[in-house]
CSV table of C-alpha atoms and ligand atoms in Angstrom, one decimal:
chain,number,residue,atom,x,y,z
A,1272,UNK,CA,-35.4,-34.2,36.5
A,1273,UNK,CA,-33.8,-35.2,33.2
A,1274,UNK,CA,-36.4,-33.2,31.4
A,1275,UNK,CA,-35.7,-30.2,33.6
A,1276,UNK,CA,-32.0,-30.4,32.9
A,1277,UNK,CA,-32.4,-30.7,29.1
A,1278,UNK,CA,-34.9,-27.7,29.2
A,1279,UNK,CA,-32.3,-25.7,31.0
A,1280,UNK,CA,-29.7,-26.7,28.5
A,1281,UNK,CA,-32.0,-25.7,25.6
A,1282,UNK,CA,-32.7,-22.3,27.2
A,1283,UNK,CA,-29.0,-21.7,27.7
A,1284,UNK,CA,-28.3,-22.7,24.1
A,1285,UNK,CA,-31.0,-20.4,22.7
A,1286,UNK,CA,-29.9,-17.5,24.9
A,1287,UNK,CA,-26.3,-18.0,23.7
A,1288,UNK,CA,-27.4,-18.3,20.1
A,1289,UNK,CA,-29.5,-15.1,20.4
A,1290,UNK,CA,-26.6,-13.3,22.0
A,1291,UNK,CA,-24.2,-14.3,19.3
A,1292,UNK,CA,-26.8,-13.3,16.6
A,1293,UNK,CA,-27.3,-9.9,18.3
A,1294,UNK,CA,-23.5,-9.3,18.6
A,1295,UNK,CA,-23.0,-10.2,14.9
A,1296,UNK,CA,-25.9,-7.9,13.8
A,1297,UNK,CA,-24.5,-5.0,16.0
A,1298,UNK,CA,-21.1,-5.6,14.5
A,1299,UNK,CA,-22.5,-5.4,11.0
A,1300,UNK,CA,-24.6,-2.2,11.7
A,1301,UNK,CA,-21.6,-0.4,13.2
A,1302,UNK,CA,-19.4,-1.5,10.3
A,1303,UNK,CA,-21.8,-0.4,7.7
A,1304,UNK,CA,-22.2,3.1,9.4
A,1305,UNK,CA,-18.4,3.4,9.4
A,1306,UNK,CA,-18.1,2.3,5.8
A,1307,UNK,CA,-20.7,4.7,4.6
A,1308,UNK,CA,-18.8,7.5,6.5
A,1309,UNK,CA,-15.8,6.5,4.5
A,1310,UNK,CA,-17.9,6.7,1.3
A,1311,UNK,CA,-19.1,10.1,2.3
A,1312,UNK,CA,-15.4,11.2,2.6
A,1313,UNK,CA,-14.5,9.7,-0.8
A,1314,UNK,CA,-17.6,11.3,-2.4
A,1315,UNK,CA,-16.9,14.7,-1.0
A,1316,UNK,CA,-13.1,14.7,-1.6
A,1317,UNK,CA,-12.9,12.9,-5.0
A,1318,UNK,CA,-16.2,12.0,-6.7
A,1319,UNK,CA,-18.3,15.2,-6.4
A,1320,UNK,CA,-15.5,17.7,-7.1
A,1321,UNK,CA,-14.3,15.7,-10.1
A,1322,UNK,CA,-17.9,15.3,-11.5
A,1323,UNK,CA,-18.6,19.0,-10.9
A,1324,UNK,CA,-15.4,20.0,-12.8
A,1325,UNK,CA,-13.4,21.5,-9.9
A,1326,UNK,CA,-11.2,18.6,-9.4
A,1327,UNK,CA,-8.3,20.7,-8.1
A,1328,UNK,CA,-9.6,20.4,-4.5
A,1329,UNK,CA,-8.4,16.8,-4.1
A,1330,UNK,CA,-4.9,17.7,-5.2
A,1331,UNK,CA,-4.5,19.3,-1.8
A,1332,UNK,CA,-4.9,15.9,-0.1
A,1333,UNK,CA,-1.3,15.9,1.0
A,1334,UNK,CA,-1.7,12.7,3.1
A,1335,UNK,CA,-1.4,10.8,-0.1
A,1336,UNK,CA,1.8,9.2,-1.4
A,1337,UNK,CA,1.2,10.2,-5.0
A,1338,UNK,CA,-2.4,11.1,-5.5
A,1339,UNK,CA,-2.7,13.8,-8.2
A,1340,UNK,CA,0.5,14.6,-10.2
A,1341,UNK,CA,0.6,17.4,-12.7
A,1342,UNK,CA,1.2,15.9,-16.2
A,1343,UNK,CA,0.8,12.3,-15.2
A,1344,UNK,CA,-2.5,11.8,-17.1
A,1345,UNK,CA,-2.6,8.0,-17.1
A,1346,UNK,CA,-1.6,7.8,-13.4
A,1347,UNK,CA,-4.2,10.4,-12.5
A,1348,UNK,CA,-6.8,8.6,-14.5
A,1349,UNK,CA,-6.1,5.2,-12.7
A,1350,UNK,CA,-6.1,6.9,-9.4
A,1351,UNK,CA,-9.4,8.7,-10.1
A,1352,UNK,CA,-11.0,5.4,-11.3
A,1353,UNK,CA,-9.7,3.7,-8.1
A,1354,UNK,CA,-11.3,6.2,-5.8
A,1355,UNK,CA,-14.6,6.3,-7.8
A,1356,UNK,CA,-14.9,2.5,-7.7
A,1357,UNK,CA,-13.9,2.5,-4.0
A,1358,UNK,CA,-17.1,4.5,-3.3
A,1359,UNK,CA,-19.1,2.1,-5.4
A,1360,UNK,CA,-17.7,-1.1,-3.9
A,1361,UNK,CA,-18.0,0.1,-0.3
A,1362,UNK,CA,-21.6,1.0,-0.8
A,1363,UNK,CA,-22.6,-2.1,-2.7
A,1364,UNK,CA,-20.8,-4.6,-0.3
A,1365,UNK,CA,-23.0,-3.7,2.6
A,1366,UNK,CA,-26.2,-4.0,0.6
A,1367,UNK,CA,-25.1,-7.5,-0.5
A,1368,UNK,CA,-25.0,-8.8,3.0
A,1369,UNK,CA,-28.4,-7.6,4.2
A,1370,UNK,CA,-30.6,-10.8,4.5
A,1371,UNK,CA,-33.9,-8.9,3.9
A,1372,UNK,CA,-32.6,-7.7,0.5
A,1373,UNK,CA,-31.5,-11.2,-0.4
A,1374,UNK,CA,-34.9,-12.6,0.6
A,1375,UNK,CA,-37.1,-10.0,-1.0
A,1376,UNK,CA,-35.1,-8.7,-3.9
A,1377,UNK,CA,-33.1,-11.6,-5.3
A,1378,UNK,CA,-32.6,-10.1,-8.7
A,1379,UNK,CA,-31.2,-6.9,-7.1
A,1380,UNK,CA,-28.9,-9.2,-5.1
A,1381,UNK,CA,-27.7,-11.0,-8.3
A,1382,UNK,CA,-27.1,-7.7,-10.2
A,1383,UNK,CA,-25.4,-6.0,-7.2
A,1384,UNK,CA,-23.3,-9.1,-6.7
A,1385,UNK,CA,-22.1,-8.9,-10.3
A,1386,UNK,CA,-21.2,-5.3,-9.9
A,1387,UNK,CA,-19.5,-6.0,-6.5
A,1388,UNK,CA,-17.4,-8.9,-7.9
A,1389,UNK,CA,-16.4,-6.9,-11.0
A,1390,UNK,CA,-15.5,-3.9,-8.8
A,1391,UNK,CA,-13.4,-6.2,-6.5
A,1392,UNK,CA,-11.3,-7.3,-9.5
A,1393,UNK,CA,-11.0,-3.7,-10.8
A,1394,UNK,CA,-9.9,-2.5,-7.4
A,1395,UNK,CA,-7.3,-5.3,-6.9
A,1396,UNK,CA,-5.9,-5.0,-10.5
A,1397,UNK,CA,-6.0,-1.2,-10.5
A,1398,UNK,CA,-4.4,-1.1,-7.0
A,1399,UNK,CA,-1.6,-3.4,-8.2
A,1400,UNK,CA,-1.1,-1.1,-11.2
A,1401,UNK,CA,-0.8,1.9,-8.9
A,1402,UNK,CA,1.7,0.1,-6.7
A,1403,UNK,CA,3.9,-1.6,-9.3
A,1404,UNK,CA,3.6,0.5,-12.4
A,1405,UNK,CA,2.9,4.0,-11.0
A,1406,UNK,CA,5.3,3.2,-8.2
A,1407,UNK,CA,3.2,4.3,-5.3
A,1408,UNK,CA,5.5,2.6,-2.8
A,1409,UNK,CA,6.7,3.8,0.6
A,1410,UNK,CA,8.3,0.5,1.8
A,1411,UNK,CA,8.7,-3.0,0.7
A,1412,UNK,CA,6.4,-4.2,3.5
A,1413,UNK,CA,3.7,-1.8,2.3
A,1414,UNK,CA,4.1,-3.1,-1.3
A,1415,UNK,CA,4.0,-6.7,-0.1
A,1416,UNK,CA,1.0,-6.3,2.1
A,1417,UNK,CA,-1.1,-4.5,-0.5
A,1418,UNK,CA,-0.1,-7.1,-3.2
A,1419,UNK,CA,-1.1,-9.9,-0.9
A,1420,UNK,CA,-4.4,-8.1,-0.2
A,1421,UNK,CA,-5.1,-7.8,-3.9
A,1422,UNK,CA,-4.4,-11.5,-4.4
A,1423,UNK,CA,-6.7,-12.4,-1.5
A,1424,UNK,CA,-9.5,-10.1,-2.9
A,1425,UNK,CA,-9.3,-11.9,-6.2
A,1426,UNK,CA,-9.2,-15.4,-4.7
A,1427,UNK,CA,-12.2,-14.7,-2.4
A,1428,UNK,CA,-14.2,-13.1,-5.1
A,1429,UNK,CA,-13.6,-16.0,-7.5
A,1430,UNK,CA,-14.6,-18.5,-4.8
A,1431,UNK,CA,-17.8,-16.6,-4.1
A,1432,UNK,CA,-18.8,-16.7,-7.7
A,1433,UNK,CA,-17.8,-20.4,-8.1
A,1434,UNK,CA,-19.9,-21.5,-5.1
A,1435,UNK,CA,-22.9,-19.4,-6.3
A,1436,UNK,CA,-22.7,-21.0,-9.7
A,1437,UNK,CA,-22.5,-24.4,-8.2
A,1438,UNK,CA,-25.6,-23.5,-6.0
A,1439,UNK,CA,-23.6,-24.3,-2.8
A,1440,UNK,CA,-25.3,-21.5,-1.0
A,1441,UNK,CA,-23.8,-22.1,2.4
A,1442,UNK,CA,-20.3,-22.0,1.0
A,1443,UNK,CA,-21.2,-19.1,-1.2
A,1444,UNK,CA,-22.3,-17.2,1.9
A,1445,UNK,CA,-19.0,-18.0,3.7
A,1446,UNK,CA,-16.9,-16.9,0.7
A,1447,UNK,CA,-19.0,-13.7,0.3
A,1448,UNK,CA,-18.3,-12.8,4.0
A,1449,UNK,CA,-14.5,-13.4,3.4
A,1450,UNK,CA,-14.7,-11.2,0.3
A,1451,UNK,CA,-16.4,-8.5,2.3
A,1452,UNK,CA,-13.6,-8.7,5.0
A,1453,UNK,CA,-10.7,-8.4,2.5
A,1454,UNK,CA,-12.4,-5.8,0.3
A,1455,UNK,CA,-12.8,-3.7,3.4
A,1456,UNK,CA,-9.1,-4.3,4.4
A,1457,UNK,CA,-8.2,-0.7,3.5
A,1458,UNK,CA,-11.1,0.6,5.6
A,1459,UNK,CA,-10.0,-1.6,8.6
A,1460,UNK,CA,-6.5,-0.2,8.1
A,1461,UNK,CA,-7.7,3.4,8.5
A,1462,UNK,CA,-10.0,2.7,11.6
A,1463,UNK,CA,-7.3,0.5,13.1
A,1464,UNK,CA,-4.8,3.3,12.9
A,1465,UNK,CA,-7.2,5.6,14.6
A,1466,UNK,CA,-8.1,3.1,17.3
A,1467,UNK,CA,-4.4,2.5,18.1
A,1468,UNK,CA,-3.6,6.2,18.1
A,1469,UNK,CA,-6.5,7.0,20.5
A,1470,UNK,CA,-5.6,4.0,22.7
A,1471,UNK,CA,-1.9,5.2,23.0
A,1472,UNK,CA,-2.8,8.9,23.0
A,1473,UNK,CA,-0.5,9.4,20.1
A,1474,UNK,CA,1.0,7.6,17.1
A,1475,UNK,CA,2.8,4.7,18.8
A,1476,UNK,CA,5.0,2.4,16.7
A,1477,UNK,CA,4.5,4.4,13.6
A,1478,UNK,CA,7.4,5.6,11.3
A,1479,UNK,CA,7.6,8.7,9.2
A,1480,UNK,CA,7.4,6.5,6.1
A,1481,UNK,CA,5.0,3.9,7.5
A,1482,UNK,CA,7.9,1.8,8.5
A,1483,UNK,CA,7.4,1.5,12.2
A,1484,UNK,CA,6.6,-1.8,14.0
A,1485,UNK,CA,2.9,-0.9,14.1
A,1486,UNK,CA,2.8,0.1,10.4
A,1487,UNK,CA,4.3,-3.2,9.4
A,1488,UNK,CA,2.1,-5.3,11.8
A,1489,UNK,CA,-1.1,-3.5,10.7
A,1490,UNK,CA,-0.2,-3.5,7.0
A,1491,UNK,CA,-1.0,-7.2,7.1
A,1492,UNK,CA,-3.1,-7.3,10.2
A,1493,UNK,CA,-5.8,-5.0,8.8
A,1494,UNK,CA,-7.1,-7.8,6.6
A,1495,UNK,CA,-5.7,-11.0,8.3
A,1496,UNK,CA,-7.1,-10.1,11.7
A,1497,UNK,CA,-10.7,-9.5,10.4
A,1498,UNK,CA,-10.4,-12.7,8.4
A,1499,UNK,CA,-9.3,-14.7,11.5
A,1500,UNK,CA,-12.1,-13.2,13.6
A,1501,UNK,CA,-14.6,-14.2,10.9
A,1502,UNK,CA,-13.3,-17.8,10.8
A,1503,UNK,CA,-13.5,-18.1,14.6
A,1504,UNK,CA,-17.1,-16.6,14.5
A,1505,UNK,CA,-18.2,-19.1,11.8
A,1506,UNK,CA,-16.8,-22.1,13.6
A,1507,UNK,CA,-18.2,-21.0,16.9
A,1508,UNK,CA,-21.7,-20.3,15.4
A,1509,UNK,CA,-21.7,-23.8,13.8
A,1510,UNK,CA,-20.0,-26.0,16.3
A,1511,UNK,CA,-19.6,-24.5,19.7
A,1512,UNK,CA,-21.6,-25.1,22.9
A,1513,UNK,CA,-23.5,-22.4,24.7
A,1514,UNK,CA,-20.4,-21.3,26.7
A,1515,UNK,CA,-18.3,-20.9,23.5
A,1516,UNK,CA,-21.1,-18.9,21.9
A,1517,UNK,CA,-21.4,-16.6,24.9
A,1518,UNK,CA,-17.6,-16.0,24.9
A,1519,UNK,CA,-17.7,-15.3,21.2
A,1520,UNK,CA,-20.6,-12.9,21.6
A,1521,UNK,CA,-18.7,-11.0,24.3
A,1522,UNK,CA,-15.5,-10.9,22.2
A,1523,UNK,CA,-17.5,-9.7,19.2
A,1524,UNK,CA,-19.1,-7.0,21.3
A,1525,UNK,CA,-15.6,-5.9,22.4
A,1526,UNK,CA,-14.4,-5.8,18.8
A,1527,UNK,CA,-17.4,-3.7,17.9
A,1528,UNK,CA,-16.6,-1.2,20.6
A,1529,UNK,CA,-13.0,-1.0,19.4
A,1530,UNK,CA,-14.3,-0.6,15.8
A,1531,UNK,CA,-16.6,2.2,17.0
A,1532,UNK,CA,-13.7,4.1,18.6
A,1533,UNK,CA,-11.7,3.7,15.4
A,1534,UNK,CA,-14.6,4.9,13.2
A,1535,UNK,CA,-15.1,7.9,15.5
A,1536,UNK,CA,-11.3,8.7,15.3
A,1537,UNK,CA,-11.2,8.3,11.5
A,1538,UNK,CA,-14.2,10.6,11.1
A,1539,UNK,CA,-12.9,13.2,13.4
A,1540,UNK,CA,-9.2,13.3,12.4
A,1541,UNK,CA,-8.9,11.8,8.9
A,1542,UNK,CA,-12.2,12.3,7.0
A,1543,UNK,CA,-14.0,15.2,8.5
A,1544,UNK,CA,-11.2,17.8,7.9
A,1545,UNK,CA,-11.6,17.1,4.1
A,1546,UNK,CA,-15.4,17.1,4.0
A,1547,UNK,CA,-16.2,20.6,2.6
A,1548,UNK,CA,-19.5,20.4,0.7
B,1833,HEM,C1,-10.9,-3.0,-2.7
B,1833,HEM,C2,-10.8,-2.1,-1.7
B,1833,HEM,C3,-10.1,-0.8,-1.8
B,1833,HEM,C4,-10.6,0.4,-1.5
B,1833,HEM,C5,-12.0,0.6,-1.0
B,1833,HEM,C6,-9.6,1.4,-1.7
B,1833,HEM,C7,-9.8,2.7,-1.5
B,1833,HEM,C8,-8.8,3.7,-1.7
B,1833,HEM,C9,-9.0,5.1,-1.4
B,1833,HEM,C10,-10.2,5.8,-0.9
B,1833,HEM,C11,-7.8,5.7,-1.8
B,1833,HEM,C12,-7.5,7.2,-1.7
B,1833,HEM,C13,-6.7,7.5,-0.4
B,1833,HEM,C14,-7.5,8.2,0.6
B,1833,HEM,O1,-8.0,9.3,0.3
B,1833,HEM,O2,-7.6,7.7,1.8
B,1833,HEM,C15,-6.9,4.7,-2.3
B,1833,HEM,C16,-5.6,4.9,-2.7
B,1833,HEM,C17,-4.8,4.0,-3.1
B,1833,HEM,N1,-5.0,2.6,-3.2
B,1833,HEM,FE1,-6.7,1.7,-2.7
B,1833,HEM,N2,-8.5,0.8,-2.2
B,1833,HEM,C18,-8.7,-0.6,-2.2
B,1833,HEM,C19,-7.9,-1.6,-2.6
B,1833,HEM,C20,-6.6,-1.4,-3.0
B,1833,HEM,C21,-5.6,-2.4,-3.3
B,1833,HEM,C22,-5.9,-3.9,-3.3
B,1833,HEM,C23,-4.4,-1.8,-3.6
B,1833,HEM,C24,-3.1,-2.3,-4.0
B,1833,HEM,C25,-2.9,-3.5,-4.5
B,1833,HEM,C26,-4.6,-0.4,-3.5
B,1833,HEM,C27,-3.7,0.6,-3.7
B,1833,HEM,C28,-3.9,2.0,-3.6
B,1833,HEM,C29,-2.9,2.9,-3.8
B,1833,HEM,C30,-1.4,2.7,-4.3
B,1833,HEM,C31,-3.4,4.2,-3.6
B,1833,HEM,C32,-2.7,5.6,-3.7
B,1833,HEM,C33,-2.2,6.0,-2.4
B,1833,HEM,C34,-1.4,7.3,-2.4
B,1833,HEM,O3,-1.1,7.8,-3.4
B,1833,HEM,O4,-1.1,7.7,-1.3
B,1833,HEM,N3,-5.9,-0.2,-3.1
B,1833,HEM,N4,-7.5,3.5,-2.2
């Protein structure tokens, strides 16, 4: 009888573990597909036209606050560097988290990791320059949220490297996941806007200058919420019983569906109109 009960418990546990693993993997696959769609947009709007010498095309991106400004050579250079590195970091981040690559190509993982962490610092510091020196500011909330994001990116990236150097692989992995979340904060911001717009059948709570209640909430929420979900996931994976893991797996699945809707919206309404290869 006792043996039967404990076998049942073990089965429940392994089913819950497997469900949580599957939900996390599905989340990752959908996220990577969405991020590479973003890379496709960045490449087709900024990278390819600039490299091919017909950079005028991205000047027409009038959804930008500043973007390209005639005569502002330094500002345009920083902005161009920012979007080029955005394509690089978004591509390299996903590769860094694939376990098969870590297991079979450790030297690629190390080199890609160095590129990723350097790019994270360049994005954070370059972004701060765009906000505070170039003055790409719409509201004080927007400036505060992007400044806090830049600080979090640098803190998480530093911790990832420190734990790797100290060979604390479990902590290194946790900090790498946190870095991944904050580096993708701007991507979450875009898909979050689209999810919310589709859900409300229109731009609810958004102001003309990104100063509506939703703009302010999501300015910070776009990276704090993914970070919070990650922390809950890690704690559940490590400490929860089978019921907790099943609930987390279901919640993660719901988050993935919401993310998929946001990615679809971002592709259809934000990125696809600019993709003109
Ligand atoms: C590390 C991840 C980041 C990525 C992948 C990223 C990506 C991008 C992209 C693709 C654009 C062009 C806008 C578009 O076409 O949608 C952009 C613009 C910009 N980013 Fe970032 N960014 C990141 C981090 C940051 C940070 C941390 C800051 C601020 C501290 C920042 C500040 C800006 C500013 C001010 C603009 C110009 C916006 C405009 O003129 O409208 N970025 N970024």
